[in-house]
Amino acid sequence: MNPLDHEEFRRQGHMIIDFIANYYRDIEKYPVRSQVEPGYLHKRIPENAPYNPEPIETILQDVQNHIVPGLTHWLSPYHFAYYPANASIAASLGEILCTGFNVDGFNWMASPAATELENIVMDWLGKMLELPESFLFSGNGGGVIQGTTGDAVLCTVIAARDQLLNRIGRENIVKLVVYGSDQTHCSLHKAAKIAGIHPNNVRSVKTTKSKAFALSPDSLRAAIISDKEAGLIPLYLCATVGTTSSGAVDPVGPLCDVAEDYGIWVHIDAAYAGSACICPEFRHFIDGVECANSFSFNPHKWLLTNLDCCCLWVKDPSALVNAFSTDSEYLKNTATDSKQVVDYKDWQVPLTRRFRAIKLWLVLRSYGVVNLRNYLRRHVEMAKHFEGLIAMDKRFEVVVPRNFSLVCFRISPSARVNGCSADDEESTANELNRKLLKSLNDSGLVCMTHAIVGGIYMIRFSIGQPLTDYRHIEMAWKVVQEYTDAMLGTYLK
Amino acid sequence: MNPLDHEEFRRQGHMIIDFIANYYRDIEKYPVRSQVEPGYLHKRIPENAPYNPEPIETILQDVQNHIVPGLTHWLSPYHFAYYPANASIAASLGEILCTGFNVDGFNWMASPAATELENIVMDWLGKMLELPESFLFSGNGGGVIQGTTGDAVLCTVIAARDQLLNRIGRENIVKLVVYGSDQTHCSLHKAAKIAGIHPNNVRSVKTTKSKAFALSPDSLRAAIISDKEAGLIPLYLCATVGTTSSGAVDPVGPLCDVAEDYGIWVHIDAAYAGSACICPEFRHFIDGVECANSFSFNPHKWLLTNLDCCCLWVKDPSALVNAFSTDSEYLKNTATDSKQVVDYKDWQVPLTRRFRAIKLWLVLRSYGVVNLRNYLRRHVEMAKHFEGLIAMDKRFEVVVPRNFSLVCFRISPSARVNGCSADDEESTANELNRKLLKSLNDSGLVCMTHAIVGGIYMIRFSIGQPLTDYRHIEMAWKVVQEYTDAMLGTYLK
């Protein structure tokens, strides 16, 4: 047995490429959200690993027959759920190079190209976002590819925590407070919990519909003052550009101003919307980022980069390195000793790291800045088009102002059709929209998810998958209307 | 632009498969450890991302010309550094399926197959290791694929911490103590630091050459007693099966007995050596695991699975879920509500998760238990063969007893050849071996790394890469001898 025989790799490799190419060709045929029941796979797969080898042909047949039906097809053009998880030919090729080389670039020495290419693409991307020089390696800051936002938030919380505790004493850990809004992603709560921040010291500052669910600087200041009066110690603010529920944008600049008054670390989480900020017309959403300590977004969401890839920039890499560096004899080497290189193991939780930079490099080069911008703009235009479709049917309403390519809509509480109506009360509207969403997802024709903001249950129509085009948007809207018809009775124009 | 056009995917996909197949074909031609200088890539790559798209042919040419020279070739059959990072055709195909489907299986609903297949392969692998039923889903325990050991150790430290602090009060965080030996992987220190354990409360219990650098249960007990007397609270023990420096094995059963007396969470880190334990003749190294709380090893090291893949089993999944669960409205769904499914987002730090289970499934099926065992056994046999070669040259000695496929050797302090000799003193021997290792790695013919145990600098010859065969072992030894000849003068038999 030679498990890396190059001719056999070639044979099986071509087979798998064809398998995936056919999957993309046929993807519209599959129910978007998997229709299986819990436990389906246990019934189809043996209880033990096989003792003897099985041929790849058999295995791929099983993938088709048993795995594909259990997938929710994130790459389907009808997948409008959550935020997108992008893929592209360029990034797929990058992933194949990454897994093909299979280098573990935990420090420079372990594979110099992995580290240096990451330095380079992080500076490239930082410039595309017009991040200030202080976030780039060329300006003594720097960027690192993490797995996802959860990692980026955890790493920056830990860096901020240790920077502060090293000054004021470890025993103060129980007094630290972190801040976000009630729209901030759960990653902040998780990171704070992991970091040993007291569960009572995670502030979810209330947002309101009147301010489009953005975190108000005044409310933040009030929360901080109240905490300080209680003898607590403000540590960290996570401001969001493009919240998960509704795509809301916290005002970065004014929030940084407040944070600065109290010496708080500010992290900007632009997981989804950060991609759009490579377009000059959307860049203003991160105005003020120059006053933050760190910034992250996920090219794996909306920048044509396969999972996983979260880009994190920090102004002060030493804060990360002081928190995460380890000093094992077995990893010592002359390059590290020279202090001329970056050892990314000290910028993250795990030691091991895949060569993720190469897929980002392939994406940036294969599409170029021009096509990446146009790709993003097109989704935003589609979202406007979808809003136009909604506006033509008075049963529906857009719930919150749209910033990017996420449209949050619902059957309006005022919709009264054929006697089978939504009650004026919000709670009835919520129930109706919940039912509508369930029937849409059960149909397998489209996939969407929901959120609740300010007590309003709304359907999130998140555009951003690479295969999605205008025809899919229109078809999806038709499906929404038809299922609403069936629920409410036919809409008479 | 259609970034997922299936015909273009097919064309470029076949191209990249050929690229990697050729890389494997030619891999012996490359210097194993990259020979570039810090900053080499910055000189070759433009300062900005291209505005216009570039053809894949140009990009692949650049990968060959600029990236490949900057790689340390982990898959080279002459790569004996660190511990191996395995790859195989089956796992590569699994990675391509993973990135091709690009599903984000953070909960069951987001792609049922991803979760259920992970449940299944973790039980398969658990049975292959003869883990007790209590670690399997079928026995109300369960397994999860993490990125790497750092993640597994962090998750279990956090789970143990919160389980205890929820009982005794969060303010006690400053009193918690974690235990390992002076051979324990740096992941423990990092995890403890992240978890907010006081840096003074991480015990690295001293090991000795006379006990083959294994953690002594008596020493552990003494450390615990001393901490308790000082008013501290013992929390967590990381026992290692196959330490990084020398492959030492901590006595799992006796250590668990000590830990049990003090209610300490025991994690078994078998990152490298765990793979071997699927062979009945090596299974005894984890005897006693039934008394531990958690167990992890990395198929990406030595079980033919491409990066990254760390398998973690716990007896009490609720300890993980209590520590890591979040409760965002936008992720709520009926399957979760039914409590019939596993939502892996609550078993790990990040939310996002790639479909790693599919590569493990392909590995287990493509090779079968029989070939996987034979693969591991062959490396151990090669290690014995290498020891035999060392024994025939009196200038060298094996420093620590070998347990698996890692041989730790050095030029002996007693080597006196042609007047240009190693001093009897260890420090001179250390310097000599350091020089030898540097010259070996600078040659590009082989790649090895070092460790220091008990003051002894030794060269680690770690066998376990999939392309490595007996001829590579013999050639590597010849290179070691030749470079030693050059340093010491020719060895006269």
Coordinates of N, CA and C in Angstrom, one line a residue, chain A residues 233-363:
Chain A
I233 N -14.3 46.8 36.2 CA -13.2 47.3 35.3 C -13.6 47.0 33.9
P234 N -14.0 48.1 33.1 CA -14.3 47.9 31.7 C -13.0 47.4 30.9
L235 N -13.2 46.4 30.1 CA -12.1 45.8 29.4 C -12.2 45.9 27.8
Y236 N -13.3 45.6 27.3 CA -13.4 45.2 25.8 C -14.7 45.6 25.3
L237 N -14.7 46.1 24.1 CA -16.0 46.4 23.3 C -15.9 45.7 22.0
C238 N -17.0 44.9 21.7 CA -17.1 44.3 20.3 C -18.2 45.1 19.6
A239 N -17.8 45.9 18.6 CA -18.7 46.6 17.8 C -18.9 45.8 16.5
T240 N -20.1 45.8 16.0 CA -20.4 45.0 14.8 C -20.8 45.8 13.6
V241 N -20.2 45.5 12.5 CA -20.6 46.1 11.2 C -21.3 45.0 10.4
G242 N -22.6 45.0 10.5 CA -23.4 44.0 9.9 C -23.8 42.9 10.8
T243 N -24.8 43.2 11.7 CA -25.1 42.2 12.7 C -25.8 41.0 12.1
T244 N -25.8 39.9 12.9 CA -26.3 38.6 12.4 C -27.8 38.7 12.1
S245 N -28.5 39.3 13.0 CA -29.9 39.2 12.9 C -30.4 40.1 11.7
S246 N -29.9 41.3 11.6 CA -30.5 42.3 10.7 C -29.5 43.1 9.9
G247 N -28.2 42.8 10.0 CA -27.2 43.5 9.2 C -27.0 45.0 9.7
A248 N -27.4 45.2 11.0 CA -27.2 46.6 11.5 C -25.7 46.9 11.6
V249 N -25.5 48.2 11.6 CA -24.1 48.7 11.7 C -23.9 49.6 12.9
D250 N -23.1 49.1 13.9 CA -22.7 50.0 15.0 C -21.8 51.1 14.5
P251 N -22.0 52.3 15.1 CA -21.2 53.5 14.6 C -19.8 53.4 15.1
V252 N -18.9 52.9 14.3 CA -17.6 52.6 14.8 C -16.8 53.8 15.4
G253 N -16.8 54.9 14.7 CA -16.0 56.0 15.1 C -16.5 56.5 16.5
P254 N -17.8 56.9 16.6 CA -18.3 57.4 17.9 C -18.1 56.4 19.1
L255 N -18.2 55.1 18.8 CA -18.0 54.1 19.8 C -16.6 54.0 20.2
C256 N -15.7 54.2 19.3 CA -14.2 54.2 19.6 C -13.9 55.4 20.5
D257 N -14.6 56.5 20.2 CA -14.4 57.7 21.0 C -14.7 57.4 22.5
V258 N -15.9 56.8 22.7 CA -16.3 56.5 24.1 C -15.3 55.5 24.7
A259 N -14.9 54.5 24.0 CA -14.0 53.5 24.5 C -12.7 54.1 24.9
E260 N -12.2 55.0 24.1 CA -10.9 55.6 24.3 C -10.9 56.3 25.7
D261 N -12.0 56.9 26.0 CA -12.1 57.6 27.3 C -11.9 56.7 28.5
Y262 N -12.1 55.4 28.3 CA -12.0 54.5 29.4 C -10.9 53.4 29.2
G263 N -10.1 53.6 28.1 CA -9.0 52.7 27.9 C -9.5 51.3 27.5
I264 N -10.6 51.2 26.8 CA -11.1 49.9 26.5 C -10.6 49.4 25.1
W265 N -10.3 48.1 25.0 CA -9.9 47.5 23.7 C -11.2 47.5 22.8
V266 N -11.1 48.0 21.6 CA -12.2 47.9 20.7 C -11.9 46.9 19.6
H267 N -12.8 45.9 19.4 CA -12.7 45.0 18.3 C -13.9 45.3 17.4
I268 N -13.6 45.4 16.1 CA -14.7 45.5 15.1 C -14.9 44.2 14.4
D269 N -16.1 43.7 14.6 CA -16.5 42.4 14.0 C -17.4 42.7 12.8
A270 N -16.7 42.5 11.6 CA -17.4 42.8 10.3 C -17.5 41.5 9.6
A271 N -17.8 40.4 10.3 CA -17.7 39.0 9.7 C -18.3 38.9 8.3
Y272 N -19.6 39.4 8.2 CA -20.2 39.3 6.9 C -20.0 40.5 6.1
A273 N -20.2 41.7 6.6 CA -20.2 42.9 5.8 C -18.9 43.5 5.5
G274 N -17.8 43.0 6.1 CA -16.5 43.5 5.9 C -16.1 43.3 4.4
S275 N -16.6 42.2 3.8 CA -16.2 42.0 2.4 C -16.7 43.2 1.5
A276 N -17.9 43.7 1.8 CA -18.5 44.8 1.0 C -17.6 46.0 1.0
C277 N -16.8 46.1 2.1 CA -16.1 47.4 2.4 C -14.9 47.5 1.4
I278 N -14.6 46.5 0.6 CA -13.6 46.7 -0.5 C -14.2 47.5 -1.6
C279 N -15.5 47.8 -1.6 CA -16.1 48.7 -2.6 C -16.1 50.1 -2.0
P280 N -15.5 51.1 -2.8 CA -15.5 52.4 -2.2 C -16.8 52.9 -1.7
E281 N -17.9 52.6 -2.3 CA -19.2 53.1 -1.9 C -19.7 52.5 -0.6
F282 N -19.1 51.4 -0.1 CA -19.5 50.8 1.2 C -18.4 51.0 2.2
R283 N -17.3 51.6 1.9 CA -16.2 51.7 2.8 C -16.6 52.5 4.1
H284 N -17.5 53.5 3.9 CA -17.9 54.4 5.0 C -18.4 53.6 6.2
F285 N -18.9 52.4 6.0 CA -19.5 51.6 7.1 C -18.4 51.3 8.2
I286 N -17.2 51.3 7.8 CA -16.1 51.1 8.8 C -15.3 52.3 9.1
D287 N -15.8 53.5 8.7 CA -15.1 54.7 9.1 C -14.9 54.8 10.6
G288 N -13.8 55.1 11.0 CA -13.4 55.2 12.4 C -12.6 54.0 12.8
V289 N -12.5 53.0 11.9 CA -11.7 51.8 12.3 C -10.3 52.1 12.7
E290 N -9.8 53.3 12.3 CA -8.4 53.6 12.6 C -8.3 53.8 14.1
C291 N -9.4 54.0 14.8 CA -9.3 54.2 16.3 C -9.5 52.8 17.0
A292 N -9.8 51.8 16.3 CA -10.0 50.5 17.0 C -8.7 49.8 17.2
N293 N -8.7 48.8 18.1 CA -7.5 48.0 18.3 C -7.4 46.8 17.4
S294 N -8.6 46.3 16.9 CA -8.5 45.1 16.1 C -9.8 45.1 15.2
F295 N -9.7 44.4 14.1 CA -10.7 44.3 13.1 C -10.7 42.9 12.5
S296 N -11.9 42.4 12.3 CA -11.9 41.1 11.6 C -13.1 40.9 10.7
F297 N -13.0 40.2 9.6 CA -14.1 39.8 8.8 C -13.8 38.4 8.2
N298 N -14.8 37.8 7.6 CA -14.7 36.4 7.1 C -14.8 36.3 5.6
P299 N -13.7 36.3 4.9 CA -13.8 36.0 3.4 C -14.6 34.7 3.1
H300 N -14.7 33.8 4.1 CA -15.5 32.6 3.9 C -17.0 32.9 3.8
K301 N -17.4 34.1 4.2 CA -18.8 34.4 4.1 C -19.1 34.9 2.8
W302 N -18.5 36.0 2.3 CA -19.0 36.7 1.2 C -17.9 37.1 0.2
L303 N -16.7 36.5 0.4 CA -15.6 36.9 -0.5 C -15.0 35.7 -1.3
L304 N -15.9 34.8 -1.7 CA -15.6 33.8 -2.6 C -14.5 32.8 -2.0
T305 N -14.3 32.7 -0.7 CA -13.3 31.9 -0.1 C -14.0 30.8 0.6
N306 N -13.6 29.5 0.3 CA -14.2 28.4 0.9 C -13.9 28.4 2.4
L307 N -14.7 27.7 3.2 CA -14.5 27.6 4.7 C -13.1 26.9 4.9
D308 N -12.4 27.3 6.0 CA -12.8 28.4 6.8 C -11.7 29.5 6.7
C309 N -12.0 30.7 6.9 CA -11.1 31.8 6.7 C -11.6 33.1 7.3
C310 N -11.1 33.5 8.4 CA -11.4 34.7 9.1 C -10.1 35.6 9.2
C311 N -10.2 36.8 8.7 CA -9.0 37.6 8.7 C -9.1 38.6 9.8
L312 N -8.1 38.6 10.6 CA -8.0 39.4 11.8 C -6.8 40.3 11.7
W313 N -7.0 41.6 11.9 CA -5.8 42.6 12.0 C -5.8 43.2 13.4
V314 N -4.6 43.4 13.8 CA -4.4 44.1 15.1 C -3.3 45.2 14.9
K315 N -3.5 46.2 15.7 CA -2.5 47.3 15.7 C -1.3 46.9 16.5
D316 N -1.4 46.1 17.5 CA -0.3 45.8 18.4 C -0.2 44.3 18.5
P317 N 0.6 43.7 17.5 CA 0.7 42.2 17.5 C 1.3 41.7 18.9
S318 N 2.1 42.5 19.5 CA 2.7 42.1 20.8 C 1.7 41.7 21.8
A319 N 0.5 42.4 21.7 CA -0.5 42.0 22.7 C -1.0 40.6 22.5
L320 N -1.1 40.1 21.2 CA -1.4 38.7 21.0 C -0.3 37.8 21.4
V321 N 0.9 38.2 21.0 CA 2.1 37.3 21.2 C 2.3 37.2 22.7
N322 N 2.2 38.3 23.5 CA 2.4 38.1 24.9 C 1.4 37.2 25.5
A323 N 0.2 37.2 24.9 CA -0.9 36.3 25.5 C -0.7 34.8 25.1
F324 N -0.3 34.6 23.8 CA -0.3 33.3 23.3 C 1.0 32.6 23.0
S325 N 2.1 33.3 23.3 CA 3.4 32.7 23.0 C 3.7 31.6 24.0
T326 N 4.4 30.6 23.5 CA 4.9 29.5 24.3 C 6.3 29.3 23.9
D327 N 7.1 28.7 24.7 CA 8.5 28.7 24.5 C 9.1 27.3 24.7
S328 N 8.6 26.4 23.8 CA 9.1 25.0 23.9 C 10.4 24.8 23.3
E329 N 11.3 24.1 24.0 CA 12.6 23.9 23.4 C 12.5 23.2 22.0
Y330 N 11.6 22.2 21.9 CA 11.5 21.5 20.6 C 11.1 22.3 19.4
L331 N 10.6 23.5 19.7 CA 10.3 24.4 18.5 C 11.3 25.5 18.3
K332 N 12.3 25.6 19.1 CA 13.3 26.6 19.0 C 14.1 26.5 17.6
N333 N 14.4 27.6 17.1 CA 15.1 27.6 15.8 C 15.7 29.0 15.6
T334 N 16.7 29.0 14.7 CA 17.5 30.2 14.5 C 16.7 31.4 13.9
A335 N 15.7 31.0 13.0 CA 14.9 32.1 12.4 C 14.1 32.8 13.5
T336 N 13.5 32.1 14.4 CA 12.8 32.7 15.5 C 13.7 33.5 16.4
D337 N 14.9 33.0 16.7 CA 15.9 33.7 17.5 C 16.3 35.0 16.8
S338 N 16.3 35.1 15.5 CA 16.7 36.3 14.8 C 15.7 37.4 14.9
K339 N 14.5 37.1 15.3 CA 13.4 38.0 15.4 C 13.0 38.7 14.1
Q340 N 13.4 38.1 13.0 CA 13.1 38.7 11.7 C 11.8 38.1 11.1
V341 N 11.2 37.1 11.8 CA 10.1 36.4 11.2 C 8.9 36.4 12.1
V342 N 7.7 36.2 11.5 CA 6.5 36.0 12.3 C 6.3 34.5 12.6
D343 N 6.0 34.2 13.8 CA 5.6 32.8 14.2 C 4.2 32.8 14.5
Y344 N 3.3 32.4 13.6 CA 1.9 32.6 13.8 C 1.3 31.8 14.9
K345 N 2.0 30.8 15.4 CA 1.5 30.0 16.5 C 1.3 30.9 17.7
D346 N 2.0 32.0 17.8 CA 1.8 32.9 18.9 C 0.7 34.0 18.7
W347 N 0.0 33.8 17.6 CA -1.1 34.8 17.3 C -2.5 34.1 17.4
Q348 N -2.5 32.8 17.9 CA -3.7 32.0 17.8 C -3.8 31.0 19.0
V349 N -4.9 30.3 19.1 CA -5.1 29.3 20.1 C -4.3 28.1 19.8
P350 N -4.6 27.4 18.7 CA -3.9 26.1 18.4 C -2.4 26.3 18.0
L351 N -1.7 25.2 18.0 CA -0.3 25.2 17.5 C -0.4 25.0 16.0
T352 N -1.0 23.9 15.6 CA -1.1 23.5 14.2 C -1.8 24.5 13.4
R353 N -1.3 24.8 12.2 CA -2.1 25.6 11.3 C -1.9 25.2 9.8
R354 N -3.1 25.2 9.2 CA -3.1 24.9 7.7 C -2.7 26.1 6.9
F355 N -2.3 25.8 5.7 CA -1.8 26.9 4.8 C -3.0 27.6 4.1
R356 N -3.8 28.3 5.0 CA -5.0 28.9 4.4 C -4.7 30.1 3.5
A357 N -3.5 30.7 3.7 CA -3.3 31.9 2.9 C -3.3 31.7 1.4
I358 N -3.0 30.4 1.0 CA -2.8 30.2 -0.4 C -4.2 30.3 -1.1
K359 N -5.3 29.9 -0.4 CA -6.6 30.0 -1.1 C -7.0 31.5 -1.2
L360 N -6.7 32.3 -0.2 CA -7.0 33.7 -0.3 C -6.2 34.3 -1.4
W361 N -4.9 33.9 -1.6 CA -4.1 34.4 -2.6 C -4.7 34.1 -4.0
L362 N -5.1 32.9 -4.1 CA -5.7 32.4 -5.4 C -7.0 33.2 -5.7
V363 N -7.8 33.5 -4.7 CA -9.0 34.2 -4.9 C -8.7 35.7 -5.4

